[in-house]
mmCIF file of C-alpha atoms in Angstrom:
data_model
loop_
_atom_site.group_PDB
_atom_site.id
_atom_site.type_symbol
_atom_site.label_atom_id
_atom_site.label_comp_id
_atom_site.label_asym_id
_atom_site.label_seq_id
_atom_site.Cartn_x
_atom_site.Cartn_y
_atom_site.Cartn_z
ATOM 1 C CA MET E 23 80.740 78.797 121.556
ATOM 2 C CA SER E 24 77.969 80.558 123.474
ATOM 3 C CA VAL E 25 76.416 83.741 122.127
ATOM 4 C CA ILE E 26 77.701 85.733 125.119
ATOM 5 C CA ILE E 27 81.299 84.558 124.638
ATOM 6 C CA GLU E 28 81.126 85.331 120.932
ATOM 7 C CA LYS E 29 79.781 88.841 121.591
ATOM 8 C CA ASN E 30 82.486 89.474 124.186
ATOM 9 C CA GLN E 31 85.171 88.372 121.729
ATOM 10 C CA ARG E 32 83.814 90.795 119.131
ATOM 11 C CA LEU E 33 83.796 93.580 121.730
ATOM 12 C CA ARG E 34 87.368 92.703 122.696
ATOM 13 C CA ALA E 35 88.458 92.975 119.055
ATOM 14 C CA ASP E 36 86.572 96.268 118.635
ATOM 15 C CA ILE E 37 88.254 97.802 121.683
ATOM 16 C CA ILE E 38 91.695 96.864 120.351
ATOM 17 C CA LYS E 39 90.802 98.345 116.938
ATOM 18 C CA TYR E 40 89.575 101.650 118.386
ATOM 19 C CA LEU E 41 92.709 102.020 120.492
ATOM 20 C CA TYR E 42 94.824 101.209 117.430
ATOM 21 C CA TYR E 43 93.199 104.018 115.458
ATOM 22 C CA LYS E 44 92.647 106.567 118.240
ATOM 23 C CA ASN E 45 95.808 105.892 120.324
ATOM 24 C CA ALA E 46 94.405 106.744 123.782
ATOM 25 C CA LEU E 47 90.822 106.556 125.025
ATOM 26 C CA SER E 48 88.921 106.518 128.304
ATOM 27 C CA LEU E 49 86.462 103.823 129.322
ATOM 28 C CA THR E 50 83.642 106.263 128.596
ATOM 29 C CA ASP E 51 85.048 106.896 125.108
ATOM 30 C CA LEU E 52 85.199 103.167 124.446
ATOM 31 C CA SER E 53 81.673 102.679 125.756
ATOM 32 C CA LYS E 54 80.340 105.333 123.362
ATOM 33 C CA LEU E 55 82.320 104.060 120.369
ATOM 34 C CA THR E 56 81.270 100.435 120.848
ATOM 35 C CA SER E 57 77.710 101.242 122.017
ATOM 36 C CA LYS E 58 78.230 98.873 124.960
ATOM 37 C CA SER E 59 77.632 99.450 128.669
ATOM 38 C CA LEU E 60 80.410 100.947 130.763
ATOM 39 C CA PRO E 61 80.563 97.945 133.179
ATOM 40 C CA LEU E 62 80.938 95.507 130.249
ATOM 41 C CA VAL E 63 83.621 97.625 128.585
ATOM 42 C CA THR E 64 85.442 97.956 131.930
ATOM 43 C CA SER E 65 85.411 94.170 132.357
ATOM 44 C CA ILE E 66 86.825 93.555 128.860
ATOM 45 C CA VAL E 67 89.490 96.251 129.279
ATOM 46 C CA ASN E 68 90.587 94.758 132.614
ATOM 47 C CA GLY E 69 90.945 91.384 130.914
ATOM 48 C CA LEU E 70 93.062 92.920 128.157
ATOM 49 C CA ILE E 71 95.227 94.634 130.775
ATOM 50 C CA ASN E 72 95.841 91.252 132.425
ATOM 51 C CA GLU E 73 96.933 89.910 129.026
ATOM 52 C CA ASN E 74 99.314 92.863 128.496
ATOM 53 C CA PHE E 75 97.354 94.032 125.447
ATOM 54 C CA ILE E 76 96.375 97.335 127.088
ATOM 55 C CA ILE E 77 98.026 99.607 129.627
ATOM 56 C CA GLU E 78 96.655 102.486 131.685
ATOM 57 C CA GLN E 79 98.390 105.725 130.746
ATOM 58 C CA GLY E 80 97.603 108.576 133.102
ATOM 59 C CA LEU E 81 94.495 110.741 133.242
ATOM 60 C CA ALA E 82 92.501 112.512 130.562
ATOM 61 C CA PRO E 83 92.408 116.353 130.535
ATOM 62 C CA SER E 84 90.017 117.829 133.073
ATOM 63 C CA THR E 85 86.497 118.670 131.928
ATOM 64 C CA GLY E 86 85.397 120.019 135.288
ATOM 65 C CA GLY E 87 84.811 116.779 137.168
ATOM 66 C CA ARG E 88 86.906 113.795 138.169
ATOM 67 C CA ARG E 89 89.551 113.106 135.517
ATOM 68 C CA ALA E 90 89.096 109.785 133.764
ATOM 69 C CA SER E 91 91.888 107.251 133.259
ATOM 70 C CA ILE E 92 92.972 106.759 129.678
ATOM 71 C CA TYR E 93 94.136 103.532 128.072
ATOM 72 C CA LEU E 94 96.275 102.614 125.099
ATOM 73 C CA LEU E 95 97.659 99.532 123.445
ATOM 74 C CA ASN E 96 100.773 98.246 125.164
ATOM 75 C CA PRO E 97 103.712 98.998 122.827
ATOM 76 C CA ASN E 98 105.688 96.218 124.545
ATOM 77 C CA ASN E 99 103.153 93.424 124.130
ATOM 78 C CA GLN E 100 105.166 91.830 121.288
ATOM 79 C CA LYS E 101 102.435 91.603 118.680
ATOM 80 C CA PHE E 102 103.243 92.692 115.149
ATOM 81 C CA THR E 103 101.771 93.242 111.703
ATOM 82 C CA VAL E 104 103.566 92.824 108.378
ATOM 83 C CA ALA E 105 102.630 95.568 105.901
ATOM 84 C CA VAL E 106 103.355 95.180 102.186
ATOM 85 C CA ALA E 107 102.845 97.969 99.635
ATOM 86 C CA MET E 108 103.120 96.932 95.994
ATOM 87 C CA ASP E 109 103.203 99.027 92.861
ATOM 88 C CA GLN E 110 103.809 97.833 89.325
ATOM 89 C CA LEU E 111 107.598 97.765 89.722
ATOM 90 C CA VAL E 112 108.621 97.934 93.391
ATOM 91 C CA THR E 113 107.328 96.176 96.503
ATOM 92 C CA ARG E 114 108.008 97.578 99.972
ATOM 93 C CA LEU E 115 107.656 95.765 103.305
ATOM 94 C CA VAL E 116 107.766 96.899 106.907
ATOM 95 C CA ILE E 117 106.866 95.291 110.215
ATOM 96 C CA TYR E 118 104.978 97.433 112.733
ATOM 97 C CA ASP E 119 104.203 96.941 116.396
ATOM 98 C CA LEU E 120 100.720 97.830 117.646
ATOM 99 C CA SER E 121 101.757 101.420 118.295
ATOM 100 C CA ARG E 122 102.476 101.665 114.529
ATOM 101 C CA LYS E 123 106.215 101.938 115.060
ATOM 102 C CA MET E 124 108.461 100.380 112.440
ATOM 103 C CA VAL E 125 110.515 97.610 114.058
ATOM 104 C CA ILE E 126 112.723 96.690 111.081
ATOM 105 C CA PRO E 127 114.150 98.877 108.299
ATOM 106 C CA MET E 128 112.003 99.036 105.168
ATOM 107 C CA GLN E 129 112.660 96.130 102.797
ATOM 108 C CA TYR E 130 112.522 96.501 98.991
ATOM 109 C CA LEU E 131 111.885 94.046 96.177
ATOM 110 C CA ASP E 132 112.183 94.853 92.472
ATOM 111 C CA PHE E 133 109.123 93.037 91.180
ATOM 112 C CA ASN E 134 107.462 93.861 87.878
ATOM 113 C CA MET E 135 103.804 92.972 88.329
ATOM 114 C CA SER E 136 103.062 93.898 84.718
ATOM 115 C CA ASP E 137 105.409 91.230 83.377
ATOM 116 C CA GLU E 138 103.390 88.123 82.548
ATOM 117 C CA SER E 139 106.349 85.948 83.574
ATOM 118 C CA SER E 140 106.418 87.383 87.111
ATOM 119 C CA ASP E 141 106.095 84.565 89.636
ATOM 120 C CA VAL E 142 104.045 85.137 92.780
ATOM 121 C CA ASP E 143 106.445 82.823 94.620
ATOM 122 C CA VAL E 144 109.081 85.573 94.343
ATOM 123 C CA LEU E 145 106.738 87.690 96.478
ATOM 124 C CA VAL E 146 106.174 84.782 98.864
ATOM 125 C CA ASN E 147 109.905 84.245 99.336
ATOM 126 C CA PHE E 148 110.467 87.968 99.892
ATOM 127 C CA ILE E 149 107.837 88.082 102.647
ATOM 128 C CA ASN E 150 109.031 84.877 104.309
ATOM 129 C CA LYS E 151 112.702 85.930 104.231
ATOM 130 C CA SER E 152 111.869 89.373 105.619
ATOM 131 C CA ILE E 153 109.999 87.790 108.524
ATOM 132 C CA GLN E 154 112.819 85.330 109.134
ATOM 133 C CA SER E 155 115.525 88.016 109.113
ATOM 134 C CA SER E 156 113.516 90.150 111.572
ATOM 135 C CA ASN E 157 114.021 87.479 114.275
ATOM 136 C CA ILE E 158 110.393 87.984 115.320
ATOM 137 C CA ASN E 159 108.646 84.801 116.410
ATOM 138 C CA ARG E 160 105.971 83.989 113.808
ATOM 139 C CA LYS E 161 103.439 83.262 116.558
ATOM 140 C CA ASP E 162 103.708 86.943 117.542
ATOM 141 C CA ILE E 163 102.790 88.122 114.032
ATOM 142 C CA ILE E 164 99.058 88.755 113.716
ATOM 143 C CA GLY E 165 99.117 88.674 109.924
ATOM 144 C CA VAL E 166 100.262 90.138 106.612
ATOM 145 C CA GLY E 167 98.372 92.990 104.929
ATOM 146 C CA ILE E 168 99.098 93.652 101.259
ATOM 147 C CA GLY E 169 98.119 96.611 99.111
ATOM 148 C CA MET E 170 98.401 96.099 95.352
ATOM 149 C CA PRO E 171 97.279 97.817 92.165
ATOM 150 C CA GLY E 172 94.615 96.379 89.891
ATOM 151 C CA PHE E 173 91.010 95.271 90.090
ATOM 152 C CA VAL E 174 91.074 93.891 93.629
ATOM 153 C CA ASN E 175 88.046 92.472 95.411
ATOM 154 C CA ALA E 176 89.157 92.553 99.045
ATOM 155 C CA GLU E 177 86.223 90.498 100.272
ATOM 156 C CA LEU E 178 86.915 87.620 97.884
ATOM 157 C CA GLY E 179 90.702 87.993 97.972
ATOM 158 C CA VAL E 180 90.939 88.304 94.183
ATOM 159 C CA ASN E 181 93.134 90.460 91.952
ATOM 160 C CA SER E 182 91.744 90.279 88.422
ATOM 161 C CA SER E 183 94.569 92.360 86.926
ATOM 162 C CA TYR E 184 97.836 90.858 88.139
ATOM 163 C CA LEU E 185 99.496 87.635 89.313
ATOM 164 C CA PRO E 186 97.032 84.953 88.175
ATOM 165 C CA ILE E 187 97.065 81.787 90.259
ATOM 166 C CA LYS E 188 96.545 78.409 88.627
ATOM 167 C CA GLY E 189 94.204 75.800 90.037
ATOM 168 C CA GLY E 190 91.205 78.003 90.739
ATOM 169 C CA THR E 191 92.448 79.386 94.072
ATOM 170 C CA THR E 192 92.620 83.096 94.855
ATOM 171 C CA ILE E 193 95.850 84.990 95.326
ATOM 172 C CA ARG E 194 94.903 85.653 98.960
ATOM 173 C CA ASP E 195 94.354 81.966 99.722
ATOM 174 C CA TYR E 196 97.536 81.016 97.879
ATOM 175 C CA LEU E 197 99.544 83.505 99.946
ATOM 176 C CA ARG E 198 97.945 82.269 103.171
ATOM 177 C CA LYS E 199 98.973 78.722 102.333
ATOM 178 C CA LYS E 200 102.554 79.635 101.430
ATOM 179 C CA ILE E 201 103.219 82.178 104.183
ATOM 180 C CA LYS E 202 101.302 80.240 106.859
ATOM 181 C CA LEU E 203 99.833 83.405 108.371
ATOM 182 C CA GLN E 204 96.624 85.348 108.026
ATOM 183 C CA VAL E 205 96.900 87.353 104.782
ATOM 184 C CA GLU E 206 94.537 90.095 103.583
ATOM 185 C CA ILE E 207 94.768 92.020 100.303
ATOM 186 C CA ASP E 208 93.211 95.241 99.032
ATOM 187 C CA ASN E 209 93.557 97.764 96.238
ATOM 188 C CA ASP E 210 96.367 100.252 96.844
ATOM 189 C CA SER E 211 94.242 103.375 96.323
ATOM 190 C CA SER E 212 91.500 102.051 98.608
ATOM 191 C CA LEU E 213 94.099 101.464 101.314
ATOM 192 C CA ILE E 214 95.553 104.934 100.920
ATOM 193 C CA ALA E 215 92.057 106.394 101.346
ATOM 194 C CA LEU E 216 91.579 104.344 104.522
ATOM 195 C CA ALA E 217 94.940 105.545 105.840
ATOM 196 C CA GLU E 218 93.910 109.161 105.331
ATOM 197 C CA LEU E 219 90.550 108.468 106.997
ATOM 198 C CA ASN E 220 92.098 106.806 110.035
ATOM 199 C CA PHE E 221 95.439 108.593 110.445
ATOM 200 C CA GLY E 222 95.718 111.489 108.006
ATOM 201 C CA GLU E 223 93.987 114.507 106.512
ATOM 202 C CA ALA E 224 90.521 112.899 106.344
ATOM 203 C CA VAL E 225 90.204 112.125 110.071
ATOM 204 C CA GLY E 226 86.782 113.235 111.283
ATOM 205 C CA LEU E 227 85.483 114.003 107.776
ATOM 206 C CA LYS E 228 82.545 112.318 106.055
ATOM 207 C CA ASN E 229 82.864 112.867 102.302
ATOM 208 C CA VAL E 230 86.375 112.902 100.910
ATOM 209 C CA MET E 231 88.126 111.981 97.673
ATOM 210 C CA VAL E 232 91.672 110.699 98.164
ATOM 211 C CA VAL E 233 93.825 110.820 95.033
ATOM 212 C CA ASN E 234 96.701 108.340 94.876
ATOM 213 C CA ILE E 235 99.385 109.913 92.704
ATOM 214 C CA GLY E 236 101.888 107.203 91.878
ATOM 215 C CA TRP E 237 102.826 104.989 88.939
ATOM 216 C CA GLY E 238 99.193 105.358 87.974
ATOM 217 C CA THR E 239 96.509 107.736 89.216
ATOM 218 C CA GLY E 240 94.144 106.118 91.677
ATOM 219 C CA LEU E 241 91.190 107.235 93.738
ATOM 220 C CA GLY E 242 89.630 106.188 97.007
ATOM 221 C CA MET E 243 86.224 107.606 97.917
ATOM 222 C CA ILE E 244 85.090 108.162 101.485
ATOM 223 C CA LEU E 245 81.313 108.581 101.523
ATOM 224 C CA ASN E 246 79.393 109.079 104.776
ATOM 225 C CA GLY E 247 82.559 108.293 106.726
ATOM 226 C CA GLN E 248 83.207 104.940 105.055
ATOM 227 C CA LEU E 249 85.194 103.690 102.086
ATOM 228 C CA TYR E 250 82.919 103.314 99.083
ATOM 229 C CA ARG E 251 83.765 100.200 97.057
ATOM 230 C CA GLY E 252 80.840 99.968 94.634
ATOM 231 C CA SER E 253 78.705 96.923 93.854
ATOM 232 C CA SER E 254 81.601 94.603 93.005
ATOM 233 C CA GLY E 255 84.487 96.264 94.848
ATOM 234 C CA TYR E 256 85.934 98.153 91.881
ATOM 235 C CA ALA E 257 84.748 101.714 92.496
ATOM 236 C CA GLY E 258 87.258 104.530 92.093
ATOM 237 C CA GLU E 259 88.851 103.814 88.710
ATOM 238 C CA PHE E 260 89.344 107.535 88.283
ATOM 239 C CA SER E 261 92.418 107.195 86.068
ATOM 240 C CA HIS E 262 90.396 105.697 83.225
ATOM 241 C CA ILE E 263 88.071 108.669 82.720
ATOM 242 C CA PRO E 264 88.580 109.563 79.022
ATOM 243 C CA LEU E 265 89.871 113.129 79.338
ATOM 244 C CA SER E 266 93.229 112.880 77.566
ATOM 245 C CA ASP E 267 93.935 113.972 73.991
ATOM 246 C CA SER E 268 97.044 111.773 73.918
ATOM 247 C CA LYS E 269 97.163 108.909 71.430
ATOM 248 C CA ASN E 270 99.212 106.835 73.854
ATOM 249 C CA LEU E 271 97.717 103.580 75.102
ATOM 250 C CA CYS E 272 96.857 103.332 78.769
ATOM 251 C CA SER E 273 97.850 100.262 80.777
ATOM 252 C CA CYS E 274 94.204 99.170 80.470
ATOM 253 C CA GLY E 275 94.584 98.974 76.666
ATOM 254 C CA LYS E 276 92.361 101.985 75.927
ATOM 255 C CA LYS E 277 93.171 105.455 74.610
ATOM 256 C CA GLY E 278 92.252 108.777 76.174
ATOM 257 C CA CYS E 279 92.582 107.735 79.832
ATOM 258 C CA LEU E 280 93.479 110.440 82.339
ATOM 259 C CA GLU E 281 96.357 108.287 83.581
ATOM 260 C CA VAL E 282 98.419 108.763 80.400
ATOM 261 C CA ASP E 283 98.798 112.449 81.347
ATOM 262 C CA THR E 284 98.908 112.380 85.143
ATOM 263 C CA SER E 285 100.959 109.464 86.501
ATOM 264 C CA LEU E 286 104.461 109.953 87.891
ATOM 265 C CA LEU E 287 105.712 107.384 85.402
ATOM 266 C CA VAL E 288 104.441 109.492 82.496
ATOM 267 C CA MET E 289 105.863 112.681 84.026
ATOM 268 C CA ALA E 290 109.314 111.088 84.326
ATOM 269 C CA GLU E 291 109.093 109.800 80.742
ATOM 270 C CA LYS E 292 108.220 113.292 79.495
ATOM 271 C CA ALA E 293 111.235 114.667 81.353
ATOM 272 C CA GLU E 294 113.532 112.090 79.748
ATOM 273 C CA LYS E 295 112.135 112.903 76.310
ATOM 274 C CA ALA E 296 112.687 116.636 76.842
ATOM 275 C CA LEU E 297 116.271 116.000 77.930
ATOM 276 C CA ALA E 298 116.868 113.896 74.816
ATOM 277 C CA GLU E 299 115.648 116.846 72.731
ATOM 278 C CA GLY E 300 118.225 119.121 74.382
ATOM 279 C CA THR E 301 116.241 120.863 77.151
ATOM 280 C CA VAL E 302 118.458 122.179 79.914
ATOM 281 C CA SER E 303 117.583 120.760 83.339
ATOM 282 C CA SER E 304 119.154 119.537 86.562
ATOM 283 C CA MET E 305 117.510 116.205 85.816
ATOM 284 C CA ARG E 306 120.190 115.496 83.217
ATOM 285 C CA GLU E 307 122.626 114.786 86.056
ATOM 286 C CA LEU E 308 120.033 113.317 88.393
ATOM 287 C CA PHE E 309 118.935 110.668 85.891
ATOM 288 C CA LYS E 310 122.529 109.402 85.633
ATOM 289 C CA ASP E 311 122.127 108.033 89.153
ATOM 290 C CA LYS E 312 120.625 104.579 88.504
ATOM 291 C CA SER E 313 120.236 103.798 92.211
ATOM 292 C CA LYS E 314 116.893 105.624 92.102
ATOM 293 C CA HIS E 315 114.082 105.407 89.587
ATOM 294 C CA PRO E 316 113.607 108.462 87.310
ATOM 295 C CA ARG E 317 110.242 108.983 88.984
ATOM 296 C CA GLU E 318 111.986 109.647 92.312
ATOM 297 C CA HIS E 319 114.542 111.899 90.638
ATOM 298 C CA PHE E 320 111.663 113.780 89.017
ATOM 299 C CA LEU E 321 110.077 114.462 92.409
ATOM 300 C CA ASP E 322 113.450 115.596 93.765
ATOM 301 C CA ALA E 323 113.731 118.000 90.823
ATOM 302 C CA VAL E 324 110.232 119.355 91.487
ATOM 303 C CA ASN E 325 111.098 120.058 95.110
ATOM 304 C CA ALA E 326 114.326 121.728 93.961
ATOM 305 C CA GLN E 327 112.112 123.923 91.701
ATOM 306 C CA ASP E 328 113.690 122.742 88.467
ATOM 307 C CA PRO E 329 111.830 124.665 85.698
ATOM 308 C CA LEU E 330 111.353 121.652 83.410
ATOM 309 C CA ALA E 331 110.077 119.443 86.235
ATOM 310 C CA ILE E 332 107.651 122.114 87.440
ATOM 311 C CA SER E 333 106.386 122.703 83.889
ATOM 312 C CA ILE E 334 105.653 118.988 83.426
ATOM 313 C CA LEU E 335 104.066 118.731 86.872
ATOM 314 C CA SER E 336 101.870 121.766 86.182
ATOM 315 C CA LYS E 337 100.482 120.295 82.967
ATOM 316 C CA ALA E 338 99.773 116.987 84.691
ATOM 317 C CA GLY E 339 98.209 118.782 87.645
ATOM 318 C CA PHE E 340 95.903 120.755 85.367
ATOM 319 C CA GLN E 341 94.678 117.534 83.729
ATOM 320 C CA LEU E 342 94.227 115.988 87.161
ATOM 321 C CA GLY E 343 92.215 119.010 88.256
ATOM 322 C CA LYS E 344 90.050 118.648 85.162
ATOM 323 C CA GLY E 345 89.163 115.116 86.207
ATOM 324 C CA LEU E 346 88.561 116.188 89.783
ATOM 325 C CA ALA E 347 86.230 118.938 88.575
ATOM 326 C CA THR E 348 84.031 116.237 87.068
ATOM 327 C CA LEU E 349 83.946 114.321 90.350
ATOM 328 C CA ILE E 350 83.266 117.453 92.397
ATOM 329 C CA HIS E 351 80.102 118.031 90.369
ATOM 330 C CA ILE E 352 78.994 114.437 90.949
ATOM 331 C CA LEU E 353 79.975 113.873 94.589
ATOM 332 C CA ASN E 354 80.241 117.359 96.158
ATOM 333 C CA PRO E 355 83.032 116.327 98.593
ATOM 334 C CA GLU E 356 84.093 118.477 101.511
ATOM 335 C CA CYS E 357 87.729 117.686 100.881
ATOM 336 C CA ILE E 358 90.163 116.304 98.293
ATOM 337 C CA VAL E 359 93.367 114.801 99.711
ATOM 338 C CA LEU E 360 96.367 114.482 97.389
ATOM 339 C CA SER E 361 98.180 111.411 98.657
ATOM 340 C CA GLY E 362 100.575 108.671 97.578
ATOM 341 C CA ARG E 363 104.153 109.295 96.506
ATOM 342 C CA GLY E 364 103.195 112.270 94.390
ATOM 343 C CA ALA E 365 102.199 114.127 97.547
ATOM 344 C CA LYS E 366 105.930 114.719 98.016
ATOM 345 C CA ALA E 367 105.534 117.452 95.401
ATOM 346 C CA GLY E 368 103.654 119.304 98.114
ATOM 347 C CA LYS E 369 102.216 122.736 97.535
ATOM 348 C CA MET E 370 103.554 122.945 93.974
ATOM 349 C CA LEU E 371 100.944 120.382 92.969
ATOM 350 C CA VAL E 372 97.988 122.417 94.219
ATOM 351 C CA PRO E 373 97.967 125.565 92.001
ATOM 352 C CA PRO E 374 97.470 123.824 88.610
ATOM 353 C CA ILE E 375 94.818 121.553 90.108
ATOM 354 C CA GLN E 376 93.021 124.534 91.640
ATOM 355 C CA GLN E 377 93.301 126.416 88.340
ATOM 356 C CA ALA E 378 91.505 123.607 86.497
ATOM 357 C CA ILE E 379 88.827 123.376 89.181
ATOM 358 C CA ASN E 380 88.287 127.125 88.994
ATOM 359 C CA GLU E 381 87.989 126.919 85.218
ATOM 360 C CA PHE E 382 85.685 123.911 84.942
ATOM 361 C CA CYS E 383 83.658 123.844 88.170
ATOM 362 C CA ILE E 384 80.533 125.737 89.163
ATOM 363 C CA PRO E 385 81.838 128.063 91.926
ATOM 364 C CA ARG E 386 78.937 127.416 94.296
ATOM 365 C CA ILE E 387 79.941 123.735 94.354
ATOM 366 C CA SER E 388 83.731 123.949 94.117
ATOM 367 C CA GLU E 389 84.129 126.555 96.848
ATOM 368 C CA GLN E 390 82.825 124.000 99.357
ATOM 369 C CA THR E 391 85.737 121.631 98.612
ATOM 370 C CA LYS E 392 89.128 122.058 100.288
ATOM 371 C CA ILE E 393 92.288 120.598 98.781
ATOM 372 C CA LYS E 394 94.814 119.145 101.220
ATOM 373 C CA ILE E 395 98.253 117.567 100.817
ATOM 374 C CA SER E 396 98.799 114.296 102.656
ATOM 375 C CA THR E 397 101.361 114.243 105.431
ATOM 376 C CA LEU E 398 101.518 110.428 105.237
ATOM 377 C CA THR E 399 102.806 110.462 101.610
ATOM 378 C CA ASP E 400 104.324 107.101 100.635
ATOM 379 C CA GLU E 401 103.788 105.511 104.067
ATOM 380 C CA ALA E 402 100.002 105.820 103.725
ATOM 381 C CA GLU E 403 99.590 102.477 101.962
ATOM 382 C CA LEU E 404 101.832 100.721 104.488
ATOM 383 C CA PHE E 405 99.866 102.065 107.461
ATOM 384 C CA ALA E 406 96.613 100.897 105.907
ATOM 385 C CA ALA E 407 98.033 97.503 104.901
ATOM 386 C CA ALA E 408 98.809 96.925 108.575
ATOM 387 C CA SER E 409 95.282 98.112 109.414
ATOM 388 C CA LEU E 410 93.872 95.385 107.147
ATOM 389 C CA ILE E 411 95.104 92.838 109.653
ATOM 390 C CA ILE E 412 93.829 94.795 112.647
ATOM 391 C CA GLU E 413 90.397 95.023 110.990
ATOM 392 C CA ASN E 414 90.205 91.317 110.179
ATOM 393 C CA SER E 415 91.685 89.790 113.325
ATOM 394 C CA GLN E 416 89.650 88.531 116.259
ATOM 395 C CA PHE E 417 92.664 88.621 118.659
ATOM 396 C CA ASP E 418 91.793 85.262 120.146
#
């Protein structure tokens, strides 16, 4: 392959990626974003139009001169991404088109990653059956992006915490072999941070901490406009800062981790314990419904302003704010985004966090940091899992 052809293929992929993230752009926009000449960008865009990857969609708003044409990815070009979001107990799957529209209903798999007997082939079969039942031709699927908890090195395709693979191969390579598609994996909290950066509350910002409030308590750090992964890909293990006075063991095997006070799983467990001790709460009836996990019932109770649920949430939020106060002093972010499933608690999550920040932070530093609630909530990881494939595909 000649150098010119290779460079043009990279530019082609970059144009598709920018349109995926930005929705609609002019040729001038694309030229600036890719740092390539306008004639070259125009040539590549025309080629992508001929292939039905891109369509022209009207004119940009007037800026005083001739209005420029704007372009977007063709929502009818029949190319799809499979997005998989895993937590310790439940795996979700959706298939998106290139306009990020869901083309099949969300699929669910009860899959306990923490159980040593859990078989990765159960995950493989779930993904393959979901693709098969969608009736989408596999040749039209660009790839499968998977977000998962644990110590994940996205570059190497390794998860050091869950689902060990025998024979020396990585979980990513094993999944590629079994699914027969491009597969990319990443840490769930890192993906949620990328989703907020590309589609959510961190768009256009440079230094942001994105807190993933879920089964555990994760963190993704956006520094200088990019996800910070650390020297070996494991940066952001916020939940294991030793700030808890609890004697309970964390999932990592240590005591004192922030996670034992702040995860949704712990909050739901505290609610169940309080109910067993006779506390009056609407959750007594909610928890009888076994079709939903207590964690989801807990969030429903918070939004219904159940006093017990709000009390538990407030204590967890204060501990979370204590941890964030430490990070504010170190990183001085312009924004903290509360994301993941816990973001469904909305504005009721902010006051206890802000109270802790006010109590433990130097005002001159903390007053520069805004706290925002994600609007992506539990779809954040799915959006970013799909983006994994967009980022790593050459669109040959």
